[in-house]
Structures are given as C-alpha cells and as structure tokens.
Coordinates of C-alpha atoms in Angstrom, one line a residue:
Chain A
E1 CA 110.3 84.6 105.4
A2 CA 109.8 88.1 106.6
G3 CA 106.7 89.8 105.4
V4 CA 106.1 93.4 104.2
T5 CA 107.2 95.8 106.8
Q6 CA 106.1 99.4 107.1
F7 CA 107.4 102.2 109.3
P8 CA 106.2 104.1 111.2
S9 CA 103.1 102.3 112.3
H10 CA 101.5 105.6 113.3
S11 CA 102.4 109.2 112.7
V12 CA 100.7 112.3 114.0
I13 CA 101.7 115.6 112.3
E14 CA 100.3 119.1 111.9
K15 CA 99.0 120.4 108.7
G16 CA 101.9 121.8 106.6
Q17 CA 104.5 119.4 107.9
T18 CA 106.2 116.7 106.0
V19 CA 106.0 112.9 106.6
T20 CA 107.9 110.1 105.0
L21 CA 106.6 106.5 105.1
R22 CA 108.8 103.6 104.5
C23 CA 108.1 100.1 103.1
D24 CA 110.3 97.1 102.9
P25 CA 108.8 94.5 100.6
I26 CA 109.2 90.8 100.7
S27 CA 112.7 89.9 99.4
G28 CA 112.6 89.1 95.7
H29 CA 109.3 90.7 95.0
D30 CA 109.7 93.0 92.0
N31 CA 106.2 94.5 92.3
L32 CA 105.6 97.1 95.0
Y33 CA 102.4 99.0 95.5
W34 CA 101.1 101.8 97.7
Y35 CA 97.4 101.9 98.6
R36 CA 95.5 104.2 101.0
R37 CA 92.4 103.7 103.0
V38 CA 90.6 106.8 104.3
M39 CA 88.4 106.0 107.4
G40 CA 85.5 103.7 106.5
K41 CA 86.1 103.9 102.8
E42 CA 87.6 101.6 100.2
I43 CA 91.2 100.9 99.8
K44 CA 92.5 103.0 97.0
F45 CA 95.4 102.4 94.7
L46 CA 98.1 105.0 94.7
L47 CA 101.0 103.6 92.6
H48 CA 102.8 100.6 91.4
F49 CA 106.6 100.0 91.0
V50 CA 108.3 97.3 89.0
K51 CA 111.7 97.2 90.5
E52 CA 112.8 100.8 90.6
S53 CA 110.5 102.0 87.9
K54 CA 107.1 103.6 88.4
Q55 CA 104.7 101.4 86.3
D56 CA 101.5 103.2 87.2
E57 CA 101.1 106.3 89.3
S58 CA 97.6 107.1 88.3
G59 CA 96.3 107.0 91.8
M60 CA 98.6 109.6 93.3
P61 CA 96.3 112.4 94.6
N62 CA 98.5 115.4 93.6
N63 CA 102.1 116.6 93.5
R64 CA 102.3 116.8 97.3
F65 CA 102.9 113.0 97.2
L66 CA 106.3 111.7 96.1
A67 CA 107.1 108.0 96.0
E68 CA 110.5 106.5 95.3
R69 CA 112.0 103.0 95.3
T70 CA 115.7 103.0 95.7
G71 CA 117.5 100.3 93.8
G72 CA 114.4 98.3 93.5
T73 CA 114.4 97.5 97.2
Y74 CA 112.6 99.5 99.8
S75 CA 110.2 102.3 99.0
T76 CA 109.4 105.7 100.6
L77 CA 106.2 107.8 100.2
K78 CA 106.6 111.4 101.2
V79 CA 103.8 113.8 101.8
Q80 CA 104.8 117.4 101.7
P81 CA 103.1 119.6 102.8
A82 CA 100.5 117.4 104.5
E83 CA 96.8 118.4 104.5
L84 CA 94.0 117.3 106.7
E85 CA 92.5 115.1 103.9
D86 CA 95.7 113.1 103.8
S87 CA 94.8 111.3 107.0
G88 CA 94.3 107.6 106.6
V89 CA 96.1 104.3 106.6
Y90 CA 98.7 103.9 103.9
F91 CA 99.3 100.3 103.0
C92 CA 102.3 98.9 101.1
A93 CA 102.1 95.6 99.3
S94 CA 104.4 93.5 97.2
S95 CA 104.0 90.6 94.8
Q96 CA 105.8 88.2 92.5
G97 CA 105.2 88.9 88.9
R98 CA 103.6 85.5 88.3
D99 CA 101.2 85.7 91.3
F100 CA 99.1 88.4 89.7
G101 CA 96.6 90.0 92.1
K102 CA 97.9 88.0 95.1
L103 CA 99.4 90.9 97.0
F104 CA 101.1 90.7 100.4
F105 CA 100.2 93.7 102.4
G106 CA 102.1 95.3 105.3
E107 CA 100.3 96.3 108.5
G108 CA 99.9 99.8 107.3
S109 CA 101.1 103.2 108.4
R110 CA 98.4 105.3 110.0
L111 CA 98.8 109.0 109.3
T112 CA 96.9 111.6 111.3
V113 CA 97.1 115.2 110.1
L114 CA 95.9 117.7 112.7
Chain B
D1 CA 82.4 106.7 91.0
Q2 CA 82.7 103.4 92.8
Q3 CA 83.4 100.6 90.4
V4 CA 83.3 97.8 93.1
K5 CA 80.5 97.9 95.5
Q6 CA 79.9 96.0 98.7
N7 CA 76.4 97.1 99.8
S8 CA 76.3 95.4 103.1
P9 CA 78.6 97.1 105.6
S10 CA 78.1 94.3 108.1
L11 CA 76.9 90.7 108.4
S12 CA 76.3 88.6 111.5
V13 CA 76.0 84.8 111.4
Q14 CA 76.1 81.9 113.9
E15 CA 79.0 79.6 114.1
G16 CA 78.6 76.6 111.8
R17 CA 76.2 78.3 109.5
I18 CA 76.9 79.7 106.0
S19 CA 78.2 83.3 105.5
I20 CA 77.5 84.9 102.1
L21 CA 79.3 88.1 101.3
N22 CA 78.2 89.9 98.1
C23 CA 80.0 92.2 95.7
D24 CA 78.9 94.0 92.5
Y25 CA 81.0 95.7 89.9
T26 CA 80.3 98.1 87.1
N27 CA 83.4 98.0 84.9
S28 CA 83.1 95.5 82.1
M29 CA 86.8 95.5 81.7
F30 CA 87.3 93.7 85.0
D31 CA 88.3 90.1 84.4
Y32 CA 89.9 89.0 87.6
F33 CA 88.4 89.1 91.0
L34 CA 89.7 88.6 94.5
W35 CA 88.7 88.5 98.1
Y36 CA 90.9 89.8 100.9
K37 CA 90.4 89.4 104.7
K38 CA 91.5 92.0 107.1
Y39 CA 91.8 91.8 110.9
P40 CA 92.0 95.0 113.0
A41 CA 95.5 96.7 113.0
E42 CA 96.7 94.3 110.3
G43 CA 97.0 94.5 106.5
P44 CA 94.6 92.7 104.2
T45 CA 95.5 89.1 103.4
F46 CA 94.6 87.3 100.2
L47 CA 91.9 84.8 100.5
I48 CA 90.7 83.5 97.2
S49 CA 90.4 84.6 93.6
I50 CA 88.6 83.9 90.4
S51 CA 89.2 84.6 86.7
S52 CA 86.3 85.7 84.5
I53 CA 86.6 82.5 82.5
K54 CA 85.3 80.6 85.5
D55 CA 82.1 80.8 87.4
K56 CA 83.2 79.1 90.6
N57 CA 86.4 78.6 92.5
E58 CA 86.7 76.6 95.8
D59 CA 89.3 76.5 98.4
G60 CA 88.4 74.5 101.5
R61 CA 85.6 76.3 103.4
F62 CA 85.7 79.2 100.9
T63 CA 84.0 79.3 97.6
V64 CA 83.7 82.3 95.2
F65 CA 80.9 82.5 92.6
L66 CA 81.0 84.8 89.7
N67 CA 78.0 85.8 87.6
K68 CA 79.4 87.9 84.7
S69 CA 76.0 88.7 83.2
A70 CA 74.9 90.3 86.5
K71 CA 78.4 91.7 87.3
H72 CA 78.1 90.1 90.6
L73 CA 80.3 87.8 92.8
S74 CA 79.8 86.3 96.1
L75 CA 82.0 84.6 98.8
H76 CA 80.6 81.7 100.6
I77 CA 82.1 80.5 103.9
V78 CA 80.9 77.1 105.1
P79 CA 80.9 76.4 108.0
S80 CA 81.6 79.8 109.5
Q81 CA 83.9 79.9 112.5
P82 CA 84.5 82.7 115.1
G83 CA 88.0 83.1 113.7
D84 CA 86.5 84.2 110.4
S85 CA 85.3 87.4 112.0
A86 CA 87.0 90.1 110.0
V87 CA 86.4 92.7 107.3
Y88 CA 86.2 91.2 103.9
F89 CA 87.2 93.2 100.8
C90 CA 86.2 92.4 97.3
A91 CA 88.7 93.6 94.7
A92 CA 88.9 93.5 90.9
S93 CA 91.3 94.2 88.1
G94 CA 91.2 94.4 84.3
G95 CA 93.5 93.1 81.5
S96 CA 97.2 93.2 82.3
N97 CA 96.7 96.1 84.7
Y98 CA 98.1 95.1 88.1
K99 CA 96.0 97.8 89.8
L100 CA 93.3 96.5 92.1
T101 CA 90.0 98.3 92.7
F102 CA 88.6 97.5 96.1
G103 CA 85.1 97.7 97.6
K104 CA 84.5 99.4 101.0
G105 CA 84.4 96.0 102.8
T106 CA 81.9 94.0 104.8
L107 CA 82.4 93.4 108.5
L108 CA 81.6 89.7 109.2
T109 CA 80.9 88.7 112.8
V110 CA 80.6 85.0 113.5
N111 CA 79.0 84.4 116.9
P112 CA 79.8 81.3 118.9

C-alpha cells in the first residue's frame, strides 16, 4: 500500500513568489491534514479536510495560504505571496475516520523563502 | 501559548537501559494523547496512544503512562535499542476534534 506522498520534497523561492505544495493521501482515507514545522519548534496544525470539505482551517496563518482538495483525493497548499516566515517543513497526513489520532504522515515538503 | 510541553530537548541513554520521555499539558479539554517518532528527513510515525480513561497503555517495549491530575504523561522504552534513536513528539487532542497539538519534541539518542 502506498503511503502519503508529497511533492516537491524541497522548494527554494524568493519572497513574493508563489509556491504550490501537493499531497496524495493514502487511498481510501477521507481525512487529510496539513501541518507545519518551523525549525526547531512544534508541529502545528494548519487545516483538516474530510473528503473535499474543509472541516477545520483554524490553523491557517493568514489569507496568503489557500488549501484545496479536489474531488476528495489529492490536496494542494498554495502560498501566495510567500514571506520569509513561511519557511519550514509542511507535512501532509491522512487517516481513516475510525483510527482517530493515528495519522499517516508524508515525508514533508521543505519550503525555503529567501 | 504552548499547550503541550516537552521540556527536555534531548536525552541520551545506553543500549539496553530504560528511556523515559516526558510530556506535560495545560489544556484540561485534552482527552487523547499520542506519541510519534520521527527520523531525519521522514515524516512522523505513530507509535502509541492513550485515552484519558486509562492510566497506562503498553505495546511491546513501549509503555505510555498518563497522570491526569498532574497533566503529565511519559513514554517508557524498555529495553532501549540504537534504532530507537529519533525525535519523539508528544501530541494531544480534545473531544471530537481531530486536530492534534504537538510538543516541540525530544531527541533520543541510544548509544551502543
């Protein structure tokens, strides 16, 4: 069974540019999450999809961040325009509804904003 | 305002000995707690969890203890192995909220 896959693994952009991160969850997982870890700090929740619907987006930092989940399958997280403080590792995770809390994480997309 | 705290950034133990990783929380609404392990350049992987109705959960070499009155949990690894060397994250959630709140992590190094 394929795990959660994320692309790109590393992106380096300049302040003001746009970046789009993609996540493919485990097939059949209705729940999809985005988390972010800024260097040395805790992993912070960004948002939660159930199928194609945003269940909770309370962790999204501001309106420069836009997440979508097309048809309840893969998800994208767009940062536009990127700022220096957006640098960090963005993790995507998915889960079955009954396995509450047991998230399967991808390897993360490292974003560096110069 | 950090609701889940792992006050030890790192811990070093000898192979075969016990590793004890600690975690404190402040939010009384948390009722489900988890530990995740993370190797470099990989995503976190689920290790073990405990519901607030229990005070202990065991899975092989890993045991999680929960002290609700102290708002404290700990992860015990016995015996520790070099392959256990990783960053361990404590996480918590409350009610039907699927959102996990993580601590900053503790880097465990198990020396051969």
